[in-house]
């Protein structure tokens, strides 16, 4: 065999190891199972913009969201000048395997890289366009190929971000400015679609082995812009034909639910607020920008990032955390440190995250932290209490689980320390030691010998020993009463504007006298009467009109919320009680209810 045929054979063997279409298709309802198991992944924004570092000709990024990967568009850079950035890449240093090793170290289970971002430049050696990093940078390196090989070597799933909607390079592609300069025609746009989008996706799905997901990025409904439903459906068809198991995210732009979309991507850095049975993720940044921005110093703390991951898992979601390496491939030290912190936490406490979900509590946000649970194996179920705030009195209040706890442990450095606990109705009280077990998040593990039964409507006991009845944890409220979230000025509240009754379910663990306070804002000029009832006892309170309160001198005033003592209830025995608030508002009257606070008289 001569050298030439030997090379051809080797090439063939290499390609064969990357061939993919033969894998059997996983049933569509199980396609995303690996994704929900994985929970934590790495996003990489890397492209020509990385070489500009958020600065253009001495000027920082202009207007908008301060995303460094938007530099070309924001700073109105010409094609010629922008593409010259490709020369600034330091190929001696660039080593995609290092990204994979960093992701491993961080405990991440998949990587998504910007194969093509909005600037239209492919990172791989595309045959479809002149606009690729290898061609513009005059290098024979194909980062995507190298990354795919490193992922395969280290058993890491790989997905591609592909900007389908926006393409600032292609003459028939779309950029926001076409809203002003006149739309390109549908025919022109379809030229871009048929000539670049579909053929490039075909390359990505053919030449790089198993692709775990294609991550599209259109954050408006396609009906409000140039992209046609049929075009998006062509993408789904192509993906299913070439790699049936490859996931597609919701930013493809078709309204969901849609059988072609495998998981929901929330807005940038937007975290979950309610439990969702369907697979979903937050794509978030480790600082602010996605691409490398040298002017940036807003690094999120390790505990904030860990809590974001745990929060999402407790609502059945993933966290895909972005890093923006520099044009020499290096990851800024601040980013590396945070990923290492997360990885070392996950090494010790990973059982509270991987393959886990949450429980459907009345309100999953306990004042000490969040609950995750391992899916049931046999009859056993594990529940993890992820403690963000170690209780000062070392007593952890868990409300809402009715099943009997068999054992409780504190996880300290990967080892289990037995804990004592008591159970009273839906309330489990766990005795903690004086010292928290982890400086970020300490984990308590509860073992149950049967599938855990949750009370979905009971109000959680506060760490401070009382019960806050609010706009999020009621059992029943009239539909017209609108819950409004904390907006930086006004607290979480329920807008009451007519007659109606709100009911909360509370578990009182000890008989005795309990004081009742109500915090609200009465907009009216006259008093409003409210009746709070429980256990056949009725307390009436006369709520005076509230004025404003100064937030900042001479600058900002806002509605005042005042606490009003209503009286006290006598609960003669432990048990469940329904506590109701009945108001009798006239049509022009309005009341913003913040909370009712119930607390045992000591
Ligand atoms: C946005 C931005 C983009 C970034 C993406 C990640 O849609 O346009 O630059 O890639 O969010 O979620």
Coordinates of C-alpha atoms and ligand atoms in Angstrom, one line a residue:
X1 CA 0.0 0.0 0.0
X2 CA 1.5 3.3 -0.9
X3 CA 1.4 6.4 1.3
X4 CA -1.4 8.0 -0.6
X5 CA -3.8 5.0 -0.4
X6 CA -2.8 4.6 3.3
X7 CA -3.8 8.2 3.9
X8 CA -7.1 7.7 2.1
X9 CA -7.8 4.6 4.2
X10 CA -7.0 6.5 7.4
X11 CA -9.2 9.3 6.4
X12 CA -12.0 6.9 5.6
X13 CA -11.6 5.2 9.0
X14 CA -11.6 8.6 10.7
X15 CA -14.8 9.6 8.9
X16 CA -16.5 6.3 9.6
X17 CA -16.0 6.8 13.3
X18 CA -17.9 10.0 13.0
X19 CA -20.7 8.6 10.9
X20 CA -24.0 9.0 12.6
X21 CA -27.2 8.4 10.6
X22 CA -27.2 4.7 11.5
X23 CA -28.0 5.2 15.2
X24 CA -31.5 4.0 16.0
X25 CA -34.0 6.7 16.6
X26 CA -35.1 7.2 20.2
X27 CA -38.9 7.6 20.6
X28 CA -39.6 11.3 20.6
X29 CA -40.9 11.4 24.2
X30 CA -37.6 10.0 25.4
X31 CA -35.2 11.9 23.2
X32 CA -34.5 14.6 25.8
X33 CA -34.1 12.1 28.7
X34 CA -30.3 12.5 28.6
X35 CA -30.7 16.3 28.8
X36 CA -32.9 16.2 31.9
X37 CA -30.4 13.7 33.5
X38 CA -27.5 16.0 32.7
X39 CA -28.9 19.2 34.2
X40 CA -25.7 21.3 33.8
X41 CA -24.0 22.2 30.5
X42 CA -21.4 24.6 29.1
X43 CA -22.2 27.2 26.5
X44 CA -19.3 28.6 24.5
X45 CA -19.5 31.9 22.7
X46 CA -16.4 32.1 20.5
X47 CA -16.0 33.7 17.1
X48 CA -14.4 36.7 15.4
X49 CA -15.9 39.0 18.0
X50 CA -13.7 37.3 20.6
X51 CA -10.7 39.0 19.0
X52 CA -12.3 42.5 19.3
X53 CA -12.8 42.0 23.0
X54 CA -15.8 44.4 23.2
X55 CA -13.8 47.4 21.8
X56 CA -13.8 48.9 18.3
X57 CA -11.2 51.5 17.4
X58 CA -10.9 52.6 21.0
X59 CA -14.6 52.7 21.5
X60 CA -16.7 50.4 23.7
X61 CA -19.8 48.6 22.4
X62 CA -22.5 51.0 21.4
X63 CA -26.1 50.9 22.6
X64 CA -28.2 47.9 23.3
X65 CA -27.4 45.0 25.5
X66 CA -23.6 45.3 25.8
X67 CA -23.1 41.8 24.3
X68 CA -19.6 41.7 22.9
X69 CA -20.7 39.3 20.1
X70 CA -23.0 42.0 18.8
X71 CA -20.0 44.4 18.2
X72 CA -20.1 44.2 14.4
X73 CA -23.8 45.2 14.3
X74 CA -23.7 47.7 17.2
X75 CA -20.6 49.6 16.1
X76 CA -21.6 49.4 12.4
X77 CA -18.4 47.7 11.3
X78 CA -17.7 47.0 7.6
X79 CA -17.4 43.5 6.4
X80 CA -13.8 44.0 5.3
X81 CA -12.7 45.4 8.7
X82 CA -14.6 42.9 10.7
X83 CA -13.4 39.8 8.8
X84 CA -9.8 41.0 9.3
X85 CA -10.2 40.1 13.0
X86 CA -9.6 36.5 11.9
X87 CA -5.9 37.3 11.8
X88 CA -5.8 38.0 15.5
X89 CA -6.4 34.4 16.5
X90 CA -3.4 32.7 18.2
X91 CA -3.4 29.2 16.8
X92 CA -0.4 28.1 18.8
X93 CA -2.4 28.4 21.9
X94 CA -5.9 27.5 20.9
X95 CA -6.8 24.0 22.1
X96 CA -10.5 23.1 22.2
X97 CA -9.7 20.0 24.4
X98 CA -9.0 22.4 27.2
X99 CA -12.6 23.7 27.0
X100 CA -13.8 20.1 27.3
X101 CA -11.5 19.4 30.3
X102 CA -12.8 22.6 32.0
X103 CA -16.4 21.5 31.4
X104 CA -15.6 18.1 32.9
X105 CA -14.0 19.7 35.9
X106 CA -17.0 21.9 36.4
X107 CA -19.3 18.9 36.4
X108 CA -20.9 19.8 33.1
X109 CA -22.4 17.1 30.9
X110 CA -22.7 18.8 27.6
X111 CA -21.2 21.6 25.5
X112 CA -22.9 23.9 23.1
X113 CA -20.7 26.1 20.9
X114 CA -21.5 28.9 18.6
X115 CA -20.8 27.1 15.3
X116 CA -22.2 30.2 13.6
X117 CA -23.3 33.3 15.5
X118 CA -25.2 36.3 14.1
X119 CA -22.1 37.7 12.4
X120 CA -22.5 34.8 9.9
X121 CA -19.0 33.5 10.2
X122 CA -18.7 29.7 10.5
X123 CA -16.2 28.3 12.9
X124 CA -15.8 25.2 10.8
X125 CA -14.4 24.6 7.4
X126 CA -17.7 25.1 5.5
X127 CA -17.8 24.4 1.8
X128 CA -20.9 26.5 1.5
X129 CA -19.5 30.0 2.2
X130 CA -16.3 31.9 2.1
X131 CA -17.1 33.2 5.5
X132 CA -15.4 30.8 7.9
X133 CA -12.7 31.1 10.5
X134 CA -10.4 28.7 8.7
X135 CA -10.7 30.6 5.4
X136 CA -10.6 34.1 6.8
X137 CA -7.8 33.2 9.2
X138 CA -5.9 31.3 6.5
X139 CA -5.5 28.3 8.8
X140 CA -6.1 24.6 8.3
X141 CA -7.5 24.2 11.8
X142 CA -11.2 23.3 12.1
X143 CA -12.1 24.1 15.7
X144 CA -15.4 22.3 15.4
X145 CA -13.7 19.1 14.2
X146 CA -11.1 19.3 17.1
X147 CA -13.8 20.0 19.6
X148 CA -15.9 17.1 18.4
X149 CA -12.9 14.8 18.7
X150 CA -12.1 16.0 22.2
X151 CA -15.8 15.6 23.3
X152 CA -15.8 12.1 21.9
X153 CA -12.5 11.3 23.8
X154 CA -13.8 12.7 27.1
X155 CA -17.4 11.4 26.8
X156 CA -19.0 14.8 26.6
X157 CA -22.1 15.5 24.5
X158 CA -21.7 18.2 21.9
X159 CA -24.3 20.6 20.5
X160 CA -24.1 23.5 18.0
X161 CA -25.6 27.0 18.4
X162 CA -26.5 28.1 14.9
X163 CA -27.9 31.6 14.2
X164 CA -30.5 30.8 11.6
X165 CA -32.6 34.0 11.6
X166 CA -29.9 36.6 11.8
X167 CA -26.9 36.6 9.5
X168 CA -25.1 39.9 9.1
X169 CA -22.7 38.6 6.4
X170 CA -25.0 37.2 3.8
X171 CA -26.5 39.7 1.4
X172 CA -29.9 38.0 1.7
X173 CA -29.7 37.4 5.4
X174 CA -31.5 39.4 8.1
X175 CA -30.4 42.0 10.5
X176 CA -32.6 44.2 12.7
X177 CA -31.8 47.3 10.7
X178 CA -33.8 46.0 7.8
X179 CA -36.8 47.3 9.7
X180 CA -35.5 50.8 8.7
X181 CA -33.7 50.2 5.4
X182 CA -36.6 48.2 3.8
X183 CA -37.2 44.6 4.0
X184 CA -35.4 42.2 1.8
X185 CA -38.0 40.1 -0.1
X186 CA -39.1 36.7 0.9
X187 CA -37.5 35.3 -2.3
X188 CA -34.1 36.9 -1.3
X189 CA -34.4 35.5 2.2
X190 CA -35.2 32.1 0.9
X191 CA -32.0 32.2 -1.2
X192 CA -30.1 32.6 2.0
X193 CA -32.1 29.8 3.7
X194 CA -31.7 27.3 0.8
X195 CA -28.1 28.4 0.0
X196 CA -26.6 28.8 3.4
X197 CA -28.8 27.7 6.4
X198 CA -29.8 24.3 5.2
X199 CA -26.5 23.3 3.5
X200 CA -24.5 24.4 6.6
X201 CA -26.8 22.5 8.9
X202 CA -26.3 19.5 6.7
X203 CA -22.5 19.8 7.0
X204 CA -22.8 20.1 10.8
X205 CA -25.0 17.1 11.1
X206 CA -22.9 15.0 8.7
X207 CA -19.3 15.6 9.4
X208 CA -18.9 15.9 13.2
X209 CA -20.3 12.7 14.7
X210 CA -23.3 12.5 17.0
X211 CA -24.7 16.0 17.6
X212 CA -26.6 16.2 20.9
X213 CA -28.6 19.3 20.0
X214 CA -29.0 22.2 17.6
X215 CA -29.5 25.4 19.6
X216 CA -31.3 28.0 17.4
X217 CA -31.7 31.6 18.4
X218 CA -34.8 33.5 17.4
X219 CA -36.4 35.1 20.3
X220 CA -39.4 36.5 18.5
X221 CA -42.3 34.5 16.9
X222 CA -41.4 33.8 13.3
X223 CA -44.8 35.4 12.2
X224 CA -43.5 38.8 13.3
X225 CA -40.4 38.7 11.1
X226 CA -39.1 37.4 7.8
X227 CA -38.8 33.7 8.6
X228 CA -41.5 31.4 7.2
X229 CA -43.1 28.4 9.1
X230 CA -42.2 26.2 6.1
X231 CA -38.5 27.2 6.3
X232 CA -38.4 26.2 10.0
X233 CA -40.1 23.0 9.2
X234 CA -37.5 22.2 6.6
X235 CA -34.9 22.5 9.4
X236 CA -36.8 20.1 11.6
X237 CA -37.1 17.7 8.7
X238 CA -33.4 17.9 7.9
X239 CA -32.4 17.3 11.5
X240 CA -34.7 14.3 11.9
X241 CA -33.5 12.8 8.6
X242 CA -29.8 13.2 9.4
X243 CA -29.7 12.8 13.2
X244 CA -33.1 11.8 14.5
X245 CA -31.8 12.0 18.1
X246 CA -30.5 15.5 18.0
X247 CA -32.5 17.9 20.2
X248 CA -33.9 21.2 18.9
X249 CA -34.6 24.1 21.3
X250 CA -37.6 26.4 21.3
X251 CA -35.8 29.4 20.0
X252 CA -36.1 27.8 16.5
X253 CA -39.1 30.2 16.5
X254 CA -42.2 28.0 16.1
X255 CA -44.9 28.4 18.6
X256 CA -44.7 25.7 21.3
X257 CA -45.8 23.0 22.2
X258 CA -44.7 21.6 18.9
X259 CA -43.6 18.0 18.3
X260 CA -40.5 19.2 16.5
X261 CA -39.2 21.1 19.6
X262 CA -37.5 19.1 22.3
X263 CA -37.0 21.7 25.0
X264 CA -37.8 25.2 26.0
X265 CA -35.1 27.8 26.3
X266 CA -36.1 30.7 28.5
X267 CA -34.9 34.3 27.8
X268 CA -31.2 35.1 28.4
X269 CA -30.4 34.7 32.1
X270 CA -34.1 34.1 32.8
X271 CA -34.6 31.6 35.6
X272 CA -37.7 29.5 36.2
X273 CA -40.5 30.5 38.4
X274 CA -42.9 27.6 38.3
X275 CA -42.5 23.8 38.0
X276 CA -42.6 22.6 34.4
X277 CA -42.9 18.9 33.5
X278 CA -41.5 19.5 30.0
X279 CA -37.7 19.8 29.6
X280 CA -36.5 23.4 29.8
X281 CA -33.3 25.3 30.4
X282 CA -31.9 28.7 31.3
X283 CA -29.0 29.8 29.2
X284 CA -27.0 32.1 31.4
X285 CA -23.8 34.0 31.4
X286 CA -21.0 33.8 34.0
X287 CA -20.5 37.6 33.8
X288 CA -22.8 39.8 31.6
X289 CA -21.7 39.4 28.0
X290 CA -21.7 36.1 26.1
X291 CA -18.6 36.7 23.9
X292 CA -15.4 37.8 25.6
X293 CA -15.6 41.4 26.7
X294 CA -12.4 42.9 28.2
X295 CA -14.3 45.8 29.8
X296 CA -16.4 43.5 31.9
X297 CA -16.1 42.8 35.6
X298 CA -19.6 41.8 36.6
X299 CA -18.7 38.2 37.5
X300 CA -21.5 36.3 39.2
X301 CA -20.4 34.7 42.4
X302 CA -19.9 30.9 42.7
X303 CA -22.8 30.7 45.2
X304 CA -25.1 32.7 42.9
X305 CA -24.3 30.3 40.0
X306 CA -24.7 27.2 42.1
X307 CA -28.0 28.5 43.4
X308 CA -29.2 29.2 39.9
X309 CA -28.4 25.6 39.0
X310 CA -30.2 24.3 42.1
X311 CA -33.2 26.6 41.6
X312 CA -33.7 25.3 38.1
X313 CA -33.3 21.7 39.0
X314 CA -35.9 22.2 41.7
X315 CA -38.3 23.3 39.0
X316 CA -37.3 20.4 36.6
X317 CA -35.0 22.7 34.5
X318 CA -31.3 22.8 33.3
X319 CA -28.7 25.4 33.5
X320 CA -26.5 26.0 30.4
X321 CA -23.8 28.3 31.6
X322 CA -21.8 30.3 29.1
X323 CA -18.1 31.2 29.0
X324 CA -16.5 33.5 26.4
X325 CA -12.9 32.4 25.7
X326 CA -10.4 34.9 24.2
X327 CA -9.1 34.7 20.7
X328 CA -6.2 32.6 22.0
X329 CA -8.7 30.1 23.4
X330 CA -7.9 30.9 27.0
X331 CA -10.8 31.3 29.5
X332 CA -10.5 34.2 31.9
X333 CA -9.3 33.3 35.4
X334 CA -12.5 34.6 37.1
X335 CA -14.5 32.2 34.9
X336 CA -12.3 29.2 35.6
X337 CA -12.4 29.8 39.3
X338 CA -16.2 29.8 39.4
X339 CA -16.4 26.7 37.3
X340 CA -13.9 24.9 39.5
X341 CA -15.9 25.9 42.6
X342 CA -19.1 24.5 41.0
X343 CA -17.3 21.3 40.0
X344 CA -15.9 20.7 43.4
X345 CA -19.3 21.3 45.0
X346 CA -20.9 18.9 42.4
X347 CA -18.2 16.2 43.2
X348 CA -19.4 16.2 46.8
X349 CA -23.1 16.9 46.3
X350 CA -23.9 15.9 42.7
X351 CA -26.5 13.4 43.8
X352 CA -28.7 16.4 44.6
X353 CA -28.5 17.5 41.0
X354 CA -27.9 14.9 38.3
X355 CA -31.0 13.1 37.1
X356 CA -33.0 15.0 39.8
X357 CA -36.1 17.1 39.6
X358 CA -38.1 18.9 42.2
X359 CA -41.4 18.4 44.1
X360 CA -44.6 20.3 43.5
X361 CA -44.8 22.3 46.7
X362 CA -47.2 25.1 47.2
X363 CA -44.3 27.5 46.9
X364 CA -40.9 25.8 46.1
X365 CA -38.9 28.8 47.5
X366 CA -38.2 28.0 51.1
X367 CA -36.6 30.8 53.0
X368 CA -33.6 28.5 53.8
X369 CA -33.2 27.1 50.2
X370 CA -34.6 24.7 47.7
X371 CA -35.6 21.0 47.5
X372 CA -34.5 18.6 44.8
X373 CA -35.3 14.9 44.5
X374 CA -33.9 11.9 42.9
X375 CA -36.4 10.0 40.7
X376 CA -37.7 7.0 42.4
X377 CA -35.7 3.7 42.2
X378 CA -37.7 0.8 43.4
X379 CA -39.7 2.1 46.3
X380 CA -37.1 4.4 47.7
X381 CA -37.0 8.1 47.1
X382 CA -34.3 10.6 48.2
X383 CA -35.1 14.2 48.9
X384 CA -32.3 16.8 49.1
X385 CA -32.6 20.0 51.1
X386 CA -30.2 22.5 49.5
X387 CA -29.5 25.0 52.3
X388 CA -28.6 28.4 51.0
X389 CA -29.0 30.0 54.4
X390 CA -28.0 28.0 57.5
X391 CA -30.6 28.6 60.2
X392 CA -29.3 30.5 63.1
X393 CA -31.1 28.2 65.6
X394 CA -29.9 25.1 63.7
X395 CA -33.5 23.9 63.2
X396 CA -34.6 23.4 59.6
X397 CA -38.3 23.7 58.8
X398 CA -39.5 21.6 55.9
X399 CA -43.2 22.0 55.1
X400 CA -45.2 20.0 52.6
X401 CA -44.0 16.4 52.8
X402 CA -46.5 13.9 54.3
X403 CA -44.5 10.7 53.9
X404 CA -42.5 9.2 56.8
X405 CA -38.8 10.0 56.7
X406 CA -36.7 6.9 57.3
X407 CA -33.3 8.6 57.7
X408 CA -31.7 12.0 57.5
X409 CA -28.1 12.8 56.8
X410 CA -26.0 15.9 56.3
X411 CA -23.6 15.6 53.4
X412 CA -20.2 16.9 54.5
X413 CA -17.3 16.5 52.0
X414 CA -19.1 13.7 50.2
X415 CA -19.6 11.8 53.5
X416 CA -22.9 11.3 55.4
X417 CA -23.5 12.5 59.0
X418 CA -26.7 11.2 60.6
X419 CA -29.2 13.8 61.8
X420 CA -32.1 13.7 64.1
X421 CA -35.5 14.9 63.1
X422 CA -39.2 15.0 64.1
X423 CA -42.3 14.9 62.0
X424 CA -45.6 16.5 62.8
X425 CA -48.2 16.4 60.0
X426 CA -46.7 18.0 56.9
X427 CA -43.9 19.6 59.0
X428 CA -40.5 17.9 59.3
X429 CA -38.0 19.6 61.7
X430 CA -34.4 18.6 61.2
X431 CA -31.8 19.3 63.9
X432 CA -28.6 20.6 62.3
X433 CA -25.2 20.9 63.8
X434 CA -23.7 24.3 64.6
X435 CA -21.4 24.4 61.5
X436 CA -22.7 24.4 58.0
X437 CA -21.2 21.6 55.9
X438 CA -20.3 23.6 52.8
X439 CA -19.4 27.2 52.4
X440 CA -21.6 27.6 49.3
X441 CA -24.7 25.3 49.8
X442 CA -25.0 22.6 52.4
X443 CA -27.1 19.5 51.5
X444 CA -29.3 17.4 53.8
X445 CA -30.5 14.1 52.4
X446 CA -33.7 12.6 53.5
X447 CA -34.5 8.9 52.7
X448 CA -38.0 7.7 52.2
X449 CA -39.0 4.1 51.8
X450 CA -41.9 4.9 49.5
X451 CA -42.6 7.5 46.8
X452 CA -42.9 10.8 48.5
X453 CA -46.4 12.3 49.0
X454 CA -46.5 16.1 48.9
X455 CA -49.2 18.4 50.2
X456 CA -49.4 20.9 47.4
X457 CA -51.3 23.6 49.2
X458 CA -50.0 23.9 52.7
X459 CA -48.2 27.2 53.6
X460 CA -44.5 26.7 54.5
X461 CA -43.4 27.4 58.0
X462 CA -41.0 30.3 58.1
X463 CA -37.5 29.9 59.5
X464 CA -38.6 32.6 62.0
X465 CA -41.3 30.4 63.4
X466 CA -44.4 32.0 61.8
X467 CA -46.4 31.7 58.6
X468 CA -46.6 34.3 55.9
X469 CA -49.8 34.0 53.9
X470 CA -49.2 35.8 50.6
X471 CA -50.0 36.2 46.9
X472 CA -48.1 33.0 46.0
X473 CA -49.1 30.4 48.6
X474 CA -52.9 30.7 48.8
X475 CA -55.1 27.6 48.3
X476 CA -57.8 29.5 46.6
X477 CA -58.4 33.1 45.3
X478 CA -60.9 34.7 43.0
X479 CA -59.5 34.6 39.4
X480 CA -59.8 38.4 39.1
X481 CA -57.4 39.1 41.9
X482 CA -54.1 39.6 40.2
X483 CA -50.8 38.6 41.8
X484 CA -48.0 41.1 41.1
X485 CA -44.4 40.3 41.7
X486 CA -41.8 42.3 43.6
X487 CA -40.7 45.0 41.2
X488 CA -37.8 46.5 43.1
X489 CA -40.2 49.0 44.7
X490 CA -43.4 47.3 45.7
X491 CA -43.5 43.9 47.4
X492 CA -45.1 40.8 46.0
X493 CA -48.8 41.5 46.3
X494 CA -52.3 40.6 45.4
X495 CA -54.5 43.4 43.9
X496 CA -57.9 43.1 45.4
X497 CA -60.5 45.4 43.7
X498 CA -63.9 43.8 44.5
X499 CA -65.6 41.5 47.0
X500 CA -64.1 38.1 47.4
X501 CA -62.5 35.6 49.7
X502 CA -58.9 34.3 49.7
X503 CA -58.2 31.0 51.5
X504 CA -54.9 29.7 52.7
X505 CA -54.2 26.3 54.3
X506 CA -51.9 26.3 57.3
X507 CA -50.7 23.4 59.5
X508 CA -50.5 24.5 63.2
X509 CA -48.2 22.1 65.0
X510 CA -48.9 23.3 68.5
X511 CA -52.1 24.4 70.2
X512 CA -52.1 28.0 71.6
X513 CA -52.7 31.6 70.9
X514 CA -51.5 33.0 67.5
X515 CA -51.3 36.7 66.7
X516 CA -52.5 37.9 63.3
X517 CA -51.0 40.9 61.4
X518 CA -52.0 42.1 58.0
X519 CA -49.7 44.2 55.7
X520 CA -51.3 46.0 52.8
X521 CA -51.8 49.2 51.0
X522 CA -55.3 50.8 50.9
X523 CA -55.5 53.1 47.9
X524 CA -58.9 54.4 48.8
X525 CA -59.7 57.6 50.7
X526 CA -62.0 55.8 53.1
X527 CA -61.4 52.9 55.5
X528 CA -61.8 49.3 54.2
X529 CA -63.0 46.5 56.4
X530 CA -61.5 43.0 56.2
X531 CA -62.5 39.9 58.0
X532 CA -59.9 37.2 58.7
X533 CA -61.4 33.9 59.9
X534 CA -60.1 30.5 61.1
X535 CA -61.5 27.8 63.2
X536 CA -64.9 29.5 63.6
X537 CA -63.3 32.6 64.9
X538 CA -63.6 35.9 63.1
X539 CA -61.3 38.9 63.4
X540 CA -62.4 42.2 61.8
X541 CA -59.9 44.8 61.0
X542 CA -60.4 48.4 59.9
X543 CA -57.7 49.3 57.3
X544 CA -56.9 53.0 57.1
X545 CA -56.0 54.6 53.7
X546 CA -52.2 54.5 53.2
X547 CA -50.2 57.3 51.8
X548 CA -46.8 57.3 50.2
X549 CA -43.3 56.6 51.6
X550 CA -40.1 58.3 50.5
X551 CA -37.7 55.9 48.9
X552 CA -34.9 58.4 48.0
X553 CA -35.0 62.0 49.2
X554 CA -36.5 64.4 46.5
X555 CA -36.4 61.6 44.0
X556 CA -38.7 58.8 44.5
X557 CA -41.9 58.1 46.5
X558 CA -43.9 54.9 46.6
X559 CA -47.0 53.3 48.1
X560 CA -46.6 52.6 51.8
X561 CA -47.4 49.1 53.1
X562 CA -48.3 49.2 56.8
X563 CA -48.6 46.3 59.3
X564 CA -51.9 46.2 61.1
X565 CA -52.4 44.1 64.2
X566 CA -55.7 42.2 63.6
X567 CA -55.9 40.2 66.9
X568 CA -55.3 36.6 67.8
X569 CA -56.6 33.2 67.0
X570 CA -56.9 30.4 69.5
X571 CA -56.1 27.1 68.1
X572 CA -57.1 24.5 70.6
X573 CA -55.4 21.5 69.0
X574 CA -52.7 20.9 66.4
X575 CA -53.8 20.3 62.8
X576 CA -54.8 21.8 59.5
X577 CA -56.7 25.1 59.5
X578 CA -58.1 27.1 56.7
X579 CA -57.5 30.8 57.1
X580 CA -59.5 33.2 55.0
X581 CA -59.5 36.9 54.2
X582 CA -62.8 38.4 53.1
X583 CA -63.0 41.9 51.9
X584 CA -66.1 43.9 51.0
X585 CA -64.7 46.4 48.6
X586 CA -66.9 48.9 46.8
X587 CA -66.3 49.3 43.0
X588 CA -64.0 52.3 43.3
X589 CA -61.9 50.7 46.2
X590 CA -58.6 49.0 45.7
X591 CA -56.4 47.1 48.2
X592 CA -52.9 45.7 47.6
X593 CA -52.4 42.8 50.0
X594 CA -48.8 42.0 50.8
X595 CA -49.3 39.3 53.5
X596 CA -50.9 38.1 56.6
X597 CA -48.5 37.0 59.3
X598 CA -49.5 34.4 61.9
X599 CA -47.2 33.7 64.8
X600 CA -47.5 31.8 68.1
X601 CA -47.6 33.9 71.3
X602 CA -44.6 33.0 73.4
Ligands
LIG1 C1 -29.3 36.4 22.5 C2 -28.2 37.1 21.8 C3 -27.0 36.4 21.6 C4 -26.7 35.2 22.5 C5 -27.9 34.5 23.0 C6 -27.7 33.5 24.0 O1 -30.3 35.9 21.8 O2 -28.6 37.7 20.6 O3 -25.9 37.1 21.3 O4 -26.0 34.3 21.7 O5 -28.9 35.3 23.3 O6 -28.8 33.1 24.7

